[in-house]
Structures are given as C-alpha cells and as structure tokens.
Amino acid sequence: MTEIMMNSLNILAVGILLASLMAMTTPRMGQLIRIFTLQSLMLAGMAALVGYQTGSEHLYIIASIIVLLKVFIIPRFLNYSIERIKVKRELEPLLGIPGSLLLSAAIVVLAYFVTEPVISLTEVITRNCLAISLAVTLIGLLLMITRRKAMTEVIGLLMMENGLFLAVISTSHGMPLIVEMGIFFDVLVAVIIMGMFAFRINETFETSDTSILKRLRY
Amino acid sequence: MDYSLFIISTLQFLALLVSAPAVVGLIRLLKARAQGRRGASLLQPYRDLRKLWRKDEQVSEDASWLFRVAPLISAASVILTTSMLPVLHVTVLGPGSDMILAIYILMLSRAMLVLSSLEGGSVFGGMGGSRDSMISVLIEPALLLSIFSLAALAGSTELSSTAQFISQGGYLIIGPTLILAAASFCITTLAENARLPFDNPATHLELTMVHEAMVLEYSGRSLALMEYSSWLKLTVFITILVNGFLPWGISSALDPLSLALASLAFIFKLILALGLIALLESQMAKMRLFRLPNLLTTSFTLALLALMAFYIL
C-alpha cells in the first residue's frame, strides 16, 4: 500500500518537474497558462495524497484551495489579462530553447546534489521530492530571467511558488492552516497587482517588454 | 528444448522481416482513413517492392563502387539488428540482444545512406545527407540515454533481460523512469525514421525532404533494398518501443498458450503504436528544420530526467 502511494507520489512529483520544463519550451502565452494550470492540479493531487497518507486532514482543505485558486481563479485572471494587453507570444527569449532546456537539466542535477545530504537524514515518505521542489523553484527563476514579457514573468513567479509549496509538503507535510491561507491570499493579491501592473506598463510604454523598463525615457 | 528455442526465434525473426512492408502499409492505410480517404491496400508496399525489383537500374556516371554497395550494407545491417530483437519469446536468433550494439549497427545503415547520398553528385542528395546527419547527431544522445535508463531500471542492456524483468516486475515498475524514457524514445523513434514532425515521408521532389532526398538517385533493385531497409528499420524501432518499454505479454515460457497470448499482445501493441503514429501524422504539420533541435533537446531532457529520476527517487 505504502509502495503504491510512494510510486504515485513520485510520478506526480516528476510530472510537476516536467511541467516546469515544458514551460521552458513554449513561447505561447495560452500554452504557458495551461501548463501552469496542469502543474497546480498535480500539486493539489499531491497535497491530497500526502494528506491521505499521513492522516493530516488540513491538507485536504489546502488541496481544495489550490484547485479553486490556482486551477480556476488565477488562470482565468491571467487569460483575461493577456486578452486585455493583447500579448499572444513571447518575444525571442534571451536564451534559445535548447540552451534553456539543457540549463534546466543542469539545475535538476544541481538541486539533487545540494539536497542529497538532507534527503539522507530524513525518514518522511515524501523526502525524495525535496530535490524536485528545489529544481522547480530554480527553473521558475530561470523562466523569469530568460523571458521578457511581463506576463511570462508572472507565470514564472507562480511556478516558483508551486516549487516552494512542494517543498513545504514534502518536508513537513504542510504548514499550519492559517499560515497556508495567508500565503494563498498573498499569491492571489500578488497576481492581481502584477496583472494590473503589466496592464499599466503596456498602457504607458505600448509594450509589455520588460527589457525597456531600465531606460528612463521610452 | 534448445531445438524449439531455435525454431521460435527463427520464426519471430522471419515474421518481422516479412511483415515490415505491411507495417508501413498499415500506417499509410490508417493515415488515409484518418484523413477521410480510402487509401491503398495493405499489400501495396509488397507490390511496390515487386515492381522495383523487376525494373532496370540506372547508376550515375560519377558514382563509385560505394553507390552499389551501400544498399546491400544498409539492408544487411538492419536485418542483423532485426535478428537481435525478442518479439514473442525472450530468446533471440542473433548475437545477443544488446541494445547499444543494435543501435550502433543501425547507425552503420544510416552512415551508408548518408555516404551514398553524396555519390550521385546531385545537389539534392548532399542537402538531404547534411540534414540527416544533423538530425542523427542530435538523436544519438537522447536515444542512448533512454536505453541507459531502461538498463539502469532492469540492470541489463540486453533487451531480452529488460523485457523479462519489466514484464514480471508488477505494477510498481511503472514509475517515472519508465514513463519518461518511453516518452523520450517515442520522439526519437519518429526522428530516427524520418516520420512527420521531422520529415514528411509522403513528399517527393520537394525542398524540405530529408530521407527521400538521399535515396533520390537510386532506382530498380537498389531502391527496393533502400526502401525495404527503411521500412524494416521502422519496424525494428517500434518493436524496441513495445518490447522494451511496454513488454507486458512477452512470453518466457514455451507452451503454445503463452506464445499465442504473446503474439496477440504484440500485434495489439504494434497496431496501437501504428495508429498513434498515423493519428499524429494527420494532425501535425512538418516542423521547420531549424526548430528541430528544440524537439530533439526536449527528448534528450526527458531521457536525462528519466535517468535522474532513477537515482533521485
């Protein structure tokens, strides 16, 4: 029973990592949002499975909040924003797709080596996911660095947050419910503010390319 | 006992050899049906081969002996690889079933194809050859890494042993490593056999062709051999895919019942894989040549992750 559980947890964890990698390969906004939705869905599944395995019921609540927030509300809001500022595609990324994929693979290896001493110390069922959560966080950061449109950077930030949440689930089976609620609320507010901000950037500069923001005058 | 092993391995080897044109015919038929056409019969590739076999051969004045020898070496190396595959039973006729060896024997066939494409002295040939070498350079690491992750999982690079290990390993073996490696191998199968997102097998005399450009100068029996070896190569790759990564149903006993079940399972998996290829090819457009590295790096990353997942998880 535990083995099936562990196997499905591993498959979900690798699926989350794979979603991050797929986000590196696509320049299309709509596809990026769909990938983020899928990743959040897998994260919710993982939270529910860990909740079932460890018997901590508040993880069910958290899983349902993830579904509500990151699968329905935030993707809808993102879609609405890209509709409004009319970005469909990313500009040419600063690093080509093969290069960024190879870099992400290197990040996965690095994350494994960094977390290995920690992994060997713990006994929790989800300990393997720590390396993956670090990798997902760093790949989210890489996505933010290599892309130039404001909306892609929002998605990169959300993916980083998914990685951090994965780390929370895998090391300590979730934080106290009230802290989690606070974080979710923060994320929601942050996304709304960033969406507004992207809209303002677009209105002021007539583009949402963030690389021109460093100039004083457009 | 040894005698019956020999018979069954010979039979499965011959069955693969004979069914290679039907495999391609089935892809074409399914593709035609998916696109709302009636399509040619399953036997059409056999008729094509018979027609080509009876025709005269034209050889360019500039071509050397290599041009004549290349189809023979190419076909021989693919046939040798075919003899190394377990199909219904885990025994093989050929020299073991080591996958690294099999892949590099297949590379010999590809090297011959590229060299002979330069022989005719036509511009198309060299262009196709250079494109094909670019694709094959990008495929090779992904292909080997997916084989390595299979080998790490099952503890052997022999396809017979991995098939036996995975099919008897129960449901727990279906983990991230196997899924990722299979996904990576699917992409490389399409690339290695010049199927759709990489090369359109239905084009002839177009600027985008890769495989067709290389065999453009061939005619008659040499063309028949070239075509046959490319079809057989597709069959070989699909067999590695279904027997290496989803080997459930392969038999390790010799009684008639389990062999019958194994052949049913194999035919079912084969038709499933062909149907998927046909569906994919009717949905997808050919990718631009300079975007191919993106897809091939994706395949490489999948295989690398498969290997990493084996050690991390």
Tab-separated table of C-alpha atoms in Angstrom, chain B:
chain	number	residue	atom	x	y	z
B	1	MET	CA	14.464	-27.945	-25.759
B	2	ASP	CA	17.208	-25.991	-27.498
B	3	TYR	CA	15.723	-27.050	-30.760
B	4	SER	CA	12.352	-25.435	-30.050
B	5	LEU	CA	14.042	-22.234	-28.847
B	6	PHE	CA	15.861	-22.090	-32.158
B	7	ILE	CA	12.648	-22.608	-34.104
B	8	ILE	CA	10.690	-19.955	-32.226
B	9	SER	CA	13.461	-17.377	-32.512
B	10	THR	CA	13.832	-18.064	-36.250
B	11	LEU	CA	10.087	-17.804	-36.711
B	12	GLN	CA	9.819	-14.456	-34.935
B	13	PHE	CA	12.786	-13.105	-36.903
B	14	LEU	CA	11.224	-14.173	-40.219
B	15	ALA	CA	7.834	-12.813	-39.169
B	16	LEU	CA	9.358	-9.360	-38.570
B	17	LEU	CA	11.175	-9.492	-41.926
B	18	VAL	CA	8.012	-10.421	-43.796
B	19	SER	CA	5.708	-8.001	-42.019
B	20	ALA	CA	7.864	-4.858	-42.401
B	21	PRO	CA	6.157	-3.683	-45.627
B	22	ALA	CA	2.750	-4.445	-44.106
B	23	VAL	CA	3.651	-2.243	-41.112
B	24	VAL	CA	4.279	0.690	-43.426
B	25	GLY	CA	1.201	-0.215	-45.459
B	26	LEU	CA	-0.876	-0.192	-42.284
B	27	ILE	CA	0.417	3.257	-41.288
B	28	ARG	CA	-0.470	4.564	-44.751
B	29	LEU	CA	-3.900	2.930	-44.638
B	30	LEU	CA	-4.717	4.244	-41.159
B	31	LYS	CA	-3.466	7.683	-42.128
B	32	ALA	CA	-5.641	7.673	-45.246
B	33	ARG	CA	-8.676	6.615	-43.199
B	34	ALA	CA	-7.967	9.313	-40.610
B	35	GLN	CA	-7.931	11.870	-43.385
B	36	GLY	CA	-11.145	10.568	-44.955
B	37	ARG	CA	-9.537	8.845	-47.935
B	38	ARG	CA	-9.950	5.179	-48.807
B	39	GLY	CA	-6.234	4.518	-49.058
B	40	ALA	CA	-4.253	1.798	-50.804
B	41	SER	CA	-4.375	-1.786	-49.676
B	42	LEU	CA	-2.071	-3.208	-47.031
B	43	LEU	CA	-0.295	-5.147	-49.729
B	44	GLN	CA	0.668	-2.094	-51.774
B	45	PRO	CA	4.237	-1.856	-50.358
B	46	TYR	CA	4.809	-5.510	-51.373
B	47	ARG	CA	3.627	-4.679	-54.888
B	48	ASP	CA	5.927	-1.645	-54.949
B	49	LEU	CA	8.867	-3.812	-53.969
B	50	ARG	CA	7.995	-6.382	-56.686
B	51	LYS	CA	7.708	-3.623	-59.265
B	52	LEU	CA	11.040	-2.080	-58.295
B	53	TRP	CA	12.714	-5.487	-58.246
B	54	ARG	CA	11.807	-6.093	-61.900
B	55	LYS	CA	12.972	-2.695	-63.130
B	56	ASP	CA	16.293	-1.776	-64.648
B	57	GLU	CA	18.763	0.171	-62.622
B	58	GLN	CA	20.377	3.474	-63.567
B	59	VAL	CA	23.680	4.398	-61.960
B	60	SER	CA	25.181	7.839	-62.271
B	61	GLU	CA	28.484	8.047	-64.180
B	62	ASP	CA	30.114	9.854	-61.262
B	63	ALA	CA	29.157	7.219	-58.710
B	64	SER	CA	31.804	4.875	-57.345
B	65	TRP	CA	31.520	1.304	-56.073
B	66	LEU	CA	30.127	2.659	-52.803
B	67	PHE	CA	26.896	3.568	-54.536
B	68	ARG	CA	26.338	-0.094	-55.441
B	69	VAL	CA	27.444	-1.498	-52.102
B	70	ALA	CA	25.604	0.939	-49.816
B	71	PRO	CA	22.088	-0.553	-50.225
B	72	LEU	CA	23.440	-4.034	-49.517
B	73	ILE	CA	25.288	-2.969	-46.355
B	74	SER	CA	22.361	-0.873	-45.226
B	75	ALA	CA	19.860	-3.706	-45.661
B	76	ALA	CA	22.242	-6.243	-44.125
B	77	SER	CA	22.804	-4.166	-41.009
B	78	VAL	CA	19.087	-3.600	-40.464
B	79	ILE	CA	18.394	-7.317	-40.974
B	80	LEU	CA	21.146	-8.160	-38.467
B	81	THR	CA	19.505	-5.840	-35.932
B	82	THR	CA	16.155	-7.498	-36.580
B	83	SER	CA	17.671	-10.824	-35.600
B	84	MET	CA	18.624	-9.316	-32.228
B	85	LEU	CA	15.076	-8.484	-31.157
B	86	PRO	CA	12.884	-10.581	-28.911
B	87	VAL	CA	9.360	-10.435	-30.328
B	88	LEU	CA	7.143	-13.138	-28.834
B	89	HIS	CA	9.644	-15.044	-26.774
B	90	VAL	CA	12.610	-13.621	-24.912
B	91	THR	CA	15.168	-15.622	-26.871
B	92	VAL	CA	16.786	-14.141	-29.940
B	93	LEU	CA	18.331	-15.652	-33.026
B	94	GLY	CA	21.169	-13.181	-33.433
B	95	PRO	CA	24.260	-12.381	-31.387
B	96	GLY	CA	22.531	-11.476	-28.130
B	97	SER	CA	20.146	-8.556	-27.836
B	98	ASP	CA	22.427	-5.828	-26.550
B	99	MET	CA	20.675	-2.551	-27.315
B	100	ILE	CA	23.808	-0.411	-27.542
B	101	LEU	CA	25.217	-2.782	-30.142
B	102	ALA	CA	21.892	-2.829	-32.002
B	103	ILE	CA	21.724	0.962	-32.130
B	104	TYR	CA	25.235	1.305	-33.467
B	105	ILE	CA	24.628	-1.371	-36.099
B	106	LEU	CA	21.640	0.715	-37.172
B	107	MET	CA	23.950	3.748	-37.277
B	108	LEU	CA	26.041	1.855	-39.839
B	109	SER	CA	22.998	1.708	-42.072
B	110	ARG	CA	22.492	5.438	-41.625
B	111	ALA	CA	26.169	6.192	-42.353
B	112	MET	CA	25.897	4.202	-45.588
B	113	LEU	CA	22.782	6.134	-46.538
B	114	VAL	CA	24.487	9.495	-45.960
B	115	LEU	CA	27.649	8.492	-47.836
B	116	SER	CA	25.714	7.140	-50.797
B	117	SER	CA	23.633	10.315	-50.939
B	118	LEU	CA	26.803	12.191	-51.919
B	119	GLU	CA	27.681	9.653	-54.605
B	120	GLY	CA	25.182	10.672	-57.255
B	121	GLY	CA	26.674	14.152	-57.488
B	122	SER	CA	23.264	15.793	-57.292
B	123	VAL	CA	22.592	18.796	-55.100
B	124	PHE	CA	19.522	17.249	-53.500
B	125	GLY	CA	21.458	14.236	-52.264
B	126	GLY	CA	24.102	16.238	-50.437
B	127	MET	CA	21.455	18.501	-48.938
B	128	GLY	CA	19.467	15.521	-47.641
B	129	GLY	CA	22.642	13.926	-46.345
B	130	SER	CA	23.697	17.002	-44.408
B	131	ARG	CA	20.233	17.406	-42.884
B	132	ASP	CA	20.088	13.770	-41.951
B	133	SER	CA	23.499	13.918	-40.271
B	134	MET	CA	22.386	16.965	-38.281
B	135	ILE	CA	19.280	15.151	-37.066
B	136	SER	CA	21.191	11.985	-36.247
B	137	VAL	CA	23.816	13.874	-34.242
B	138	LEU	CA	21.014	15.312	-32.128
B	139	ILE	CA	19.158	11.999	-31.800
B	140	GLU	CA	22.042	9.879	-30.647
B	141	PRO	CA	22.447	11.182	-27.071
B	142	ALA	CA	18.692	11.060	-26.442
B	143	LEU	CA	18.430	7.555	-27.859
B	144	LEU	CA	21.297	6.216	-25.795
B	145	LEU	CA	20.149	7.933	-22.615
B	146	SER	CA	16.688	6.394	-22.884
B	147	ILE	CA	18.304	2.976	-23.406
B	148	PHE	CA	20.586	3.643	-20.430
B	149	SER	CA	17.664	4.491	-18.170
B	150	LEU	CA	15.945	1.282	-19.214
B	151	ALA	CA	19.188	-0.533	-18.496
B	152	ALA	CA	19.539	1.147	-15.096
B	153	LEU	CA	15.987	0.127	-14.237
B	154	ALA	CA	16.360	-3.503	-15.254
B	155	GLY	CA	20.066	-3.936	-14.609
B	156	SER	CA	20.976	-5.024	-18.121
B	157	THR	CA	21.383	-3.599	-21.602
B	158	GLU	CA	20.063	-6.808	-23.156
B	159	LEU	CA	16.546	-6.271	-24.466
B	160	SER	CA	15.589	-9.858	-23.591
B	161	SER	CA	16.538	-9.350	-19.946
B	162	THR	CA	14.891	-5.932	-19.624
B	163	ALA	CA	11.706	-7.240	-21.239
B	164	GLN	CA	11.625	-10.174	-18.848
B	165	PHE	CA	12.446	-8.014	-15.833
B	166	ILE	CA	9.857	-5.325	-16.571
B	167	SER	CA	7.046	-7.660	-17.596
B	168	GLN	CA	7.475	-9.673	-14.414
B	169	GLY	CA	8.141	-6.700	-12.150
B	170	GLY	CA	4.499	-5.982	-11.364
B	171	TYR	CA	2.825	-2.588	-11.278
B	172	LEU	CA	5.497	-0.981	-9.103
B	173	ILE	CA	7.896	-0.881	-12.019
B	174	ILE	CA	5.628	1.653	-13.761
B	175	GLY	CA	7.368	4.662	-12.337
B	176	PRO	CA	8.745	7.983	-13.522
B	177	THR	CA	11.838	6.391	-15.068
B	178	LEU	CA	9.927	4.054	-17.364
B	179	ILE	CA	7.346	6.671	-18.395
B	180	LEU	CA	9.904	9.391	-19.158
B	181	ALA	CA	12.241	7.035	-21.000
B	182	ALA	CA	9.340	5.725	-23.105
B	183	ALA	CA	8.241	9.273	-23.964
B	184	SER	CA	11.778	10.175	-24.999
B	185	PHE	CA	12.082	7.008	-27.075
B	186	CYS	CA	8.788	7.801	-28.871
B	187	ILE	CA	10.199	11.146	-30.050
B	188	THR	CA	13.466	9.578	-31.161
B	189	THR	CA	11.588	6.819	-32.998
B	190	LEU	CA	9.807	9.460	-35.060
B	191	ALA	CA	13.055	11.341	-35.697
B	192	GLU	CA	15.147	8.298	-36.493
B	193	ASN	CA	12.647	7.001	-39.031
B	194	ALA	CA	12.037	10.344	-40.746
B	195	ARG	CA	8.373	10.472	-39.707
B	196	LEU	CA	6.272	13.574	-39.605
B	197	PRO	CA	7.329	16.397	-37.391
B	198	PHE	CA	10.872	15.719	-38.615
B	199	ASP	CA	10.449	14.736	-42.234
B	200	ASN	CA	7.412	14.105	-44.365
B	201	PRO	CA	7.576	10.527	-45.694
B	202	ALA	CA	4.994	11.330	-48.368
B	203	THR	CA	6.976	14.084	-50.081
B	204	HIS	CA	8.944	13.508	-53.182
B	205	LEU	CA	10.899	16.186	-55.058
B	206	GLU	CA	10.344	18.908	-52.530
B	207	LEU	CA	12.909	21.179	-50.967
B	208	THR	CA	12.020	20.062	-47.452
B	209	MET	CA	12.645	16.336	-47.922
B	210	VAL	CA	15.346	14.591	-45.928
B	211	HIS	CA	15.160	10.842	-46.358
B	212	GLU	CA	13.677	10.989	-49.846
B	213	ALA	CA	16.451	13.331	-50.961
B	214	MET	CA	19.048	10.780	-50.019
B	215	VAL	CA	17.545	7.908	-51.999
B	216	LEU	CA	16.645	10.128	-54.951
B	217	GLU	CA	19.431	8.797	-57.182
B	218	TYR	CA	18.544	5.154	-56.639
B	219	SER	CA	16.428	3.072	-58.941
B	220	GLY	CA	15.484	-0.540	-59.524
B	221	ARG	CA	16.709	-3.187	-57.114
B	222	SER	CA	18.909	-0.800	-55.142
B	223	LEU	CA	15.913	1.439	-54.475
B	224	ALA	CA	13.895	-1.618	-53.464
B	225	LEU	CA	16.614	-2.546	-50.951
B	226	MET	CA	16.824	1.024	-49.628
B	227	GLU	CA	13.070	1.278	-49.208
B	228	TYR	CA	12.849	-2.126	-47.628
B	229	SER	CA	15.606	-1.370	-45.142
B	230	SER	CA	13.981	1.904	-44.112
B	231	TRP	CA	10.646	0.105	-43.571
B	232	LEU	CA	12.363	-2.647	-41.637
B	233	LYS	CA	14.114	-0.029	-39.530
B	234	LEU	CA	10.754	1.485	-38.584
B	235	THR	CA	9.533	-1.989	-37.611
B	236	VAL	CA	12.688	-2.552	-35.562
B	237	PHE	CA	12.219	0.708	-33.677
B	238	ILE	CA	8.553	0.043	-32.945
B	239	THR	CA	9.465	-3.438	-31.731
B	240	ILE	CA	12.096	-1.988	-29.391
B	241	LEU	CA	9.500	0.518	-28.178
B	242	VAL	CA	6.748	-2.008	-27.451
B	243	ASN	CA	9.005	-4.793	-26.198
B	244	GLY	CA	11.499	-2.675	-24.320
B	245	PHE	CA	9.307	-0.083	-22.674
B	246	LEU	CA	5.923	-1.845	-22.511
B	247	PRO	CA	6.879	-5.510	-22.654
B	248	TRP	CA	3.777	-6.854	-20.897
B	249	GLY	CA	2.628	-10.047	-22.549
B	250	ILE	CA	6.013	-11.204	-23.835
B	251	SER	CA	6.427	-14.875	-23.136
B	252	SER	CA	9.315	-16.525	-21.358
B	253	ALA	CA	7.727	-19.983	-21.417
B	254	LEU	CA	7.490	-22.204	-24.461
B	255	ASP	CA	3.974	-23.629	-24.215
B	256	PRO	CA	1.609	-22.822	-27.123
B	257	LEU	CA	-0.886	-20.936	-24.943
B	258	SER	CA	1.564	-18.330	-23.678
B	259	LEU	CA	3.054	-17.960	-27.160
B	260	ALA	CA	-0.407	-17.353	-28.613
B	261	LEU	CA	-1.116	-14.779	-25.896
B	262	ALA	CA	2.260	-13.156	-26.562
B	263	SER	CA	1.560	-12.848	-30.275
B	264	LEU	CA	-1.875	-11.369	-29.578
B	265	ALA	CA	-0.348	-8.868	-27.153
B	266	PHE	CA	2.426	-7.984	-29.580
B	267	ILE	CA	0.046	-7.447	-32.503
B	268	PHE	CA	-2.243	-5.349	-30.304
B	269	LYS	CA	0.630	-3.136	-29.118
B	270	LEU	CA	2.022	-2.868	-32.644
B	271	ILE	CA	-1.313	-1.743	-34.077
B	272	LEU	CA	-1.759	0.703	-31.202
B	273	ALA	CA	1.657	2.249	-31.886
B	274	LEU	CA	1.000	2.437	-35.634
B	275	GLY	CA	-2.401	4.004	-35.015
B	276	LEU	CA	-0.795	6.631	-32.802
B	277	ILE	CA	1.781	7.435	-35.489
B	278	ALA	CA	-0.940	7.683	-38.141
B	279	LEU	CA	-3.072	9.926	-35.931
B	280	LEU	CA	-0.100	12.141	-35.095
B	281	GLU	CA	0.858	12.439	-38.741
B	282	SER	CA	-2.609	13.525	-39.790
B	283	GLN	CA	-2.763	16.110	-37.000
B	284	MET	CA	0.658	17.640	-37.339
B	285	ALA	CA	2.494	19.774	-39.842
B	286	LYS	CA	6.161	19.252	-40.582
B	287	MET	CA	8.398	21.302	-38.359
B	288	ARG	CA	10.790	23.834	-39.777
B	289	LEU	CA	14.298	22.409	-39.983
B	290	PHE	CA	15.779	24.959	-37.606
B	291	ARG	CA	13.149	24.220	-34.980
B	292	LEU	CA	14.005	20.517	-34.909
B	293	PRO	CA	16.758	20.979	-32.274
B	294	ASN	CA	14.041	22.207	-29.865
B	295	LEU	CA	12.081	18.965	-30.068
B	296	LEU	CA	15.194	16.815	-30.015
B	297	THR	CA	16.553	18.631	-26.960
B	298	THR	CA	13.187	18.035	-25.300
B	299	SER	CA	13.638	14.353	-25.993
B	300	PHE	CA	17.175	14.489	-24.598
B	301	THR	CA	15.971	16.259	-21.455
B	302	LEU	CA	13.207	13.684	-20.964
B	303	ALA	CA	15.749	10.874	-21.181
B	304	LEU	CA	18.132	12.670	-18.833
B	305	LEU	CA	15.303	13.185	-16.344
B	306	ALA	CA	14.407	9.514	-16.623
B	307	LEU	CA	17.921	8.573	-15.629
B	308	MET	CA	17.980	11.228	-12.876
B	309	ALA	CA	14.601	10.062	-11.569
B	310	PHE	CA	16.010	6.576	-11.221
B	311	TYR	CA	18.717	7.857	-8.886
B	312	ILE	CA	16.768	10.624	-7.115
B	313	LEU	CA	13.521	8.825	-6.371
